[in-house]
């Protein structure tokens, strides 16, 4: 039996602030294999090739956490404090809505709920990557959970 989406969302809402209090190396150790598994197909397909040796910093503003992402030799790396060429920052709910396609990155940006700064050309490439990610490239259970939780976040905002 599946949990109701509102209950799963409420659990996530209570869990994330606790995760934010974990030491940064532990956060990265948990996130790295998760993101590697979720993004394995797009990474294999070369969708992150535009990065070269540059880094993208993702910050979850309301939780005060973030990390710099890079792809080397087909593997995703996360470093808590590494400098980055572009920074993408938003609340966890906005990032969830963005990832689940319940919100458009341009709309979030113009409503000042998504910040992209640094290398503007790289920022545009990141935005295009987010826009262009195909649900078929993600594991079906991940995409299903993202869609349902994103819909719940959209109802809450």
mmCIF file of C-alpha atoms in Angstrom:
data_model
loop_
_atom_site.group_PDB
_atom_site.id
_atom_site.type_symbol
_atom_site.label_atom_id
_atom_site.label_comp_id
_atom_site.label_asym_id
_atom_site.label_seq_id
_atom_site.Cartn_x
_atom_site.Cartn_y
_atom_site.Cartn_z
ATOM 1 C CA UNK A 1 0.000 0.000 0.000
ATOM 2 C CA UNK A 2 1.389 3.407 -0.987
ATOM 3 C CA UNK A 3 1.428 6.288 1.446
ATOM 4 C CA UNK A 4 -0.777 9.254 0.607
ATOM 5 C CA UNK A 5 1.238 11.944 -1.157
ATOM 6 C CA UNK A 6 0.404 14.529 1.517
ATOM 7 C CA UNK A 7 1.770 12.226 4.236
ATOM 8 C CA UNK A 8 4.960 11.511 2.257
ATOM 9 C CA UNK A 9 5.405 15.259 1.643
ATOM 10 C CA UNK A 10 4.896 16.040 5.352
ATOM 11 C CA UNK A 11 7.507 13.396 6.231
ATOM 12 C CA UNK A 12 9.943 14.950 3.785
ATOM 13 C CA UNK A 13 9.239 18.371 5.260
ATOM 14 C CA UNK A 14 10.183 17.081 8.721
ATOM 15 C CA UNK A 15 13.186 15.027 7.557
ATOM 16 C CA UNK A 16 15.029 17.603 5.438
ATOM 17 C CA UNK A 17 15.854 20.077 8.255
ATOM 18 C CA UNK A 18 17.359 17.148 10.181
ATOM 19 C CA UNK A 19 19.462 16.136 7.174
ATOM 20 C CA UNK A 20 20.659 19.735 6.923
ATOM 21 C CA UNK A 21 22.141 19.436 10.425
ATOM 22 C CA UNK A 22 24.307 16.446 9.460
ATOM 23 C CA UNK A 23 28.002 17.121 8.862
ATOM 24 C CA UNK A 24 28.591 18.176 5.243
ATOM 25 C CA UNK A 25 30.829 15.188 4.389
ATOM 26 C CA UNK A 26 28.070 12.847 5.556
ATOM 27 C CA UNK A 27 25.493 14.744 3.481
ATOM 28 C CA UNK A 28 27.715 14.360 0.415
ATOM 29 C CA UNK A 29 28.340 10.680 1.164
ATOM 30 C CA UNK A 30 24.575 10.077 1.171
ATOM 31 C CA UNK A 31 23.732 12.309 -1.814
ATOM 32 C CA UNK A 32 26.547 11.233 -4.162
ATOM 33 C CA UNK A 33 25.416 7.633 -4.789
ATOM 34 C CA UNK A 34 21.756 8.692 -4.858
ATOM 35 C CA UNK A 35 22.342 11.369 -7.500
ATOM 36 C CA UNK A 36 24.728 9.076 -9.396
ATOM 37 C CA UNK A 37 22.004 6.422 -9.615
ATOM 38 C CA UNK A 38 19.259 8.878 -10.567
ATOM 39 C CA UNK A 39 21.362 10.676 -13.188
ATOM 40 C CA UNK A 40 23.255 7.628 -14.502
ATOM 41 C CA UNK A 41 21.510 7.514 -17.892
ATOM 42 C CA UNK A 42 21.871 11.244 -18.691
ATOM 43 C CA UNK A 43 25.519 11.128 -17.594
ATOM 44 C CA UNK A 44 26.189 8.045 -19.780
ATOM 45 C CA UNK A 45 24.424 9.762 -22.675
ATOM 46 C CA UNK A 46 26.854 12.674 -22.371
ATOM 47 C CA UNK A 47 24.167 15.186 -21.369
ATOM 48 C CA UNK A 48 26.602 16.692 -18.840
ATOM 49 C CA UNK A 49 29.426 16.971 -21.359
ATOM 50 C CA UNK A 50 28.970 20.744 -21.596
ATOM 51 C CA UNK A 51 30.410 21.038 -18.076
ATOM 52 C CA UNK A 52 33.922 20.022 -19.032
ATOM 53 C CA UNK A 53 35.960 20.636 -15.875
ATOM 54 C CA UNK A 54 33.545 23.266 -14.535
ATOM 55 C CA UNK A 55 31.314 22.924 -11.479
ATOM 56 C CA UNK A 56 27.678 23.759 -10.758
ATOM 57 C CA UNK A 57 26.805 24.764 -7.210
ATOM 58 C CA UNK A 58 23.314 23.827 -6.068
ATOM 59 C CA UNK A 59 22.125 25.572 -2.905
ATOM 60 C CA UNK A 60 18.965 24.806 -0.996
ATOM 61 C CA UNK A 61 18.444 28.228 0.512
ATOM 62 C CA UNK A 62 15.882 27.468 3.203
ATOM 63 C CA UNK A 63 17.951 24.566 4.552
ATOM 64 C CA UNK A 64 21.315 26.303 4.282
ATOM 65 C CA UNK A 65 22.925 23.409 2.432
ATOM 66 C CA UNK A 66 24.559 23.033 -0.924
ATOM 67 C CA UNK A 67 27.288 21.402 -2.899
ATOM 68 C CA UNK A 68 29.298 21.795 -6.058
ATOM 69 C CA UNK A 69 28.643 19.144 -8.694
ATOM 70 C CA UNK A 70 31.053 17.989 -11.342
ATOM 71 C CA UNK A 71 31.238 15.032 -13.688
ATOM 72 C CA UNK A 72 34.587 13.310 -14.149
ATOM 73 C CA UNK A 73 35.096 10.113 -16.088
ATOM 74 C CA UNK A 74 31.367 9.452 -16.167
ATOM 75 C CA UNK A 75 30.906 9.798 -12.410
ATOM 76 C CA UNK A 76 29.122 12.531 -10.492
ATOM 77 C CA UNK A 77 31.069 14.184 -7.711
ATOM 78 C CA UNK A 78 29.779 16.453 -4.945
ATOM 79 C CA UNK A 79 32.018 18.690 -2.893
ATOM 80 C CA UNK A 80 30.477 20.718 -0.073
ATOM 81 C CA UNK A 81 32.848 23.669 -0.177
ATOM 82 C CA UNK A 82 34.418 23.618 -3.666
ATOM 83 C CA UNK A 83 34.213 26.804 -5.727
ATOM 84 C CA UNK A 84 31.851 26.693 -8.680
ATOM 85 C CA UNK A 85 31.463 28.450 -12.006
ATOM 86 C CA UNK A 86 27.714 28.913 -11.651
ATOM 87 C CA UNK A 87 25.374 28.855 -8.652
ATOM 88 C CA UNK A 88 21.759 27.730 -8.760
ATOM 89 C CA UNK A 89 19.834 28.467 -5.562
ATOM 90 C CA UNK A 90 16.225 28.042 -4.447
ATOM 91 C CA UNK A 91 14.159 26.595 -1.615
ATOM 92 C CA UNK A 92 13.785 22.834 -1.487
ATOM 93 C CA UNK A 93 10.114 23.104 -2.489
ATOM 94 C CA UNK A 94 10.970 25.231 -5.541
ATOM 95 C CA UNK A 95 13.775 22.860 -6.553
ATOM 96 C CA UNK A 96 11.363 19.931 -6.156
ATOM 97 C CA UNK A 97 8.758 21.659 -8.327
ATOM 98 C CA UNK A 98 11.468 22.451 -10.877
ATOM 99 C CA UNK A 99 12.767 18.870 -10.976
ATOM 100 C CA UNK A 100 9.239 17.453 -11.249
ATOM 101 C CA UNK A 101 8.252 19.892 -14.020
ATOM 102 C CA UNK A 102 5.508 21.459 -11.922
ATOM 103 C CA UNK A 103 7.260 24.800 -12.259
ATOM 104 C CA UNK A 104 9.142 26.405 -15.118
ATOM 105 C CA UNK A 105 12.699 27.642 -14.402
ATOM 106 C CA UNK A 106 12.034 30.931 -16.194
ATOM 107 C CA UNK A 107 8.928 31.576 -14.097
ATOM 108 C CA UNK A 108 10.812 30.849 -10.859
ATOM 109 C CA UNK A 109 13.704 33.043 -11.986
ATOM 110 C CA UNK A 110 11.517 36.028 -12.874
ATOM 111 C CA UNK A 111 9.585 35.699 -9.602
ATOM 112 C CA UNK A 112 12.983 35.775 -7.832
ATOM 113 C CA UNK A 113 12.506 32.323 -6.356
ATOM 114 C CA UNK A 114 15.395 30.829 -8.379
ATOM 115 C CA UNK A 115 18.800 32.493 -8.397
ATOM 116 C CA UNK A 116 21.354 31.708 -11.092
ATOM 117 C CA UNK A 117 24.610 33.606 -10.916
ATOM 118 C CA UNK A 118 28.174 33.289 -12.078
ATOM 119 C CA UNK A 119 28.976 32.159 -15.609
ATOM 120 C CA UNK A 120 25.733 33.145 -17.381
ATOM 121 C CA UNK A 121 26.445 30.974 -20.432
ATOM 122 C CA UNK A 122 26.960 27.936 -18.201
ATOM 123 C CA UNK A 123 23.846 28.907 -16.214
ATOM 124 C CA UNK A 124 21.819 28.900 -19.431
ATOM 125 C CA UNK A 125 23.243 25.488 -20.345
ATOM 126 C CA UNK A 126 22.232 24.183 -16.892
ATOM 127 C CA UNK A 127 18.720 25.595 -17.345
ATOM 128 C CA UNK A 128 18.495 23.947 -20.777
ATOM 129 C CA UNK A 129 19.678 20.650 -19.299
ATOM 130 C CA UNK A 130 16.969 20.827 -16.629
ATOM 131 C CA UNK A 131 14.358 21.713 -19.261
ATOM 132 C CA UNK A 132 15.558 18.958 -21.564
ATOM 133 C CA UNK A 133 15.846 16.060 -19.121
ATOM 134 C CA UNK A 134 13.565 13.347 -20.358
ATOM 135 C CA UNK A 135 11.517 11.419 -17.828
ATOM 136 C CA UNK A 136 12.538 8.265 -19.719
ATOM 137 C CA UNK A 137 16.150 8.897 -18.656
ATOM 138 C CA UNK A 138 15.249 8.645 -14.967
ATOM 139 C CA UNK A 139 14.342 5.440 -13.136
ATOM 140 C CA UNK A 140 10.535 5.087 -13.273
ATOM 141 C CA UNK A 141 10.047 4.970 -9.465
ATOM 142 C CA UNK A 142 12.141 8.147 -9.085
ATOM 143 C CA UNK A 143 10.180 10.010 -11.757
ATOM 144 C CA UNK A 144 6.868 8.868 -10.269
ATOM 145 C CA UNK A 145 7.885 9.999 -6.769
ATOM 146 C CA UNK A 146 9.197 13.326 -8.108
ATOM 147 C CA UNK A 147 5.943 13.999 -9.963
ATOM 148 C CA UNK A 148 3.749 13.169 -6.981
ATOM 149 C CA UNK A 149 5.847 15.088 -4.439
ATOM 150 C CA UNK A 150 6.215 18.012 -6.863
ATOM 151 C CA UNK A 151 2.447 18.170 -7.254
ATOM 152 C CA UNK A 152 2.107 18.272 -3.473
ATOM 153 C CA UNK A 153 4.724 21.053 -3.254
ATOM 154 C CA UNK A 154 2.802 23.014 -5.913
ATOM 155 C CA UNK A 155 -0.403 22.659 -3.877
ATOM 156 C CA UNK A 156 1.433 23.897 -0.759
ATOM 157 C CA UNK A 157 2.966 26.987 -2.423
#
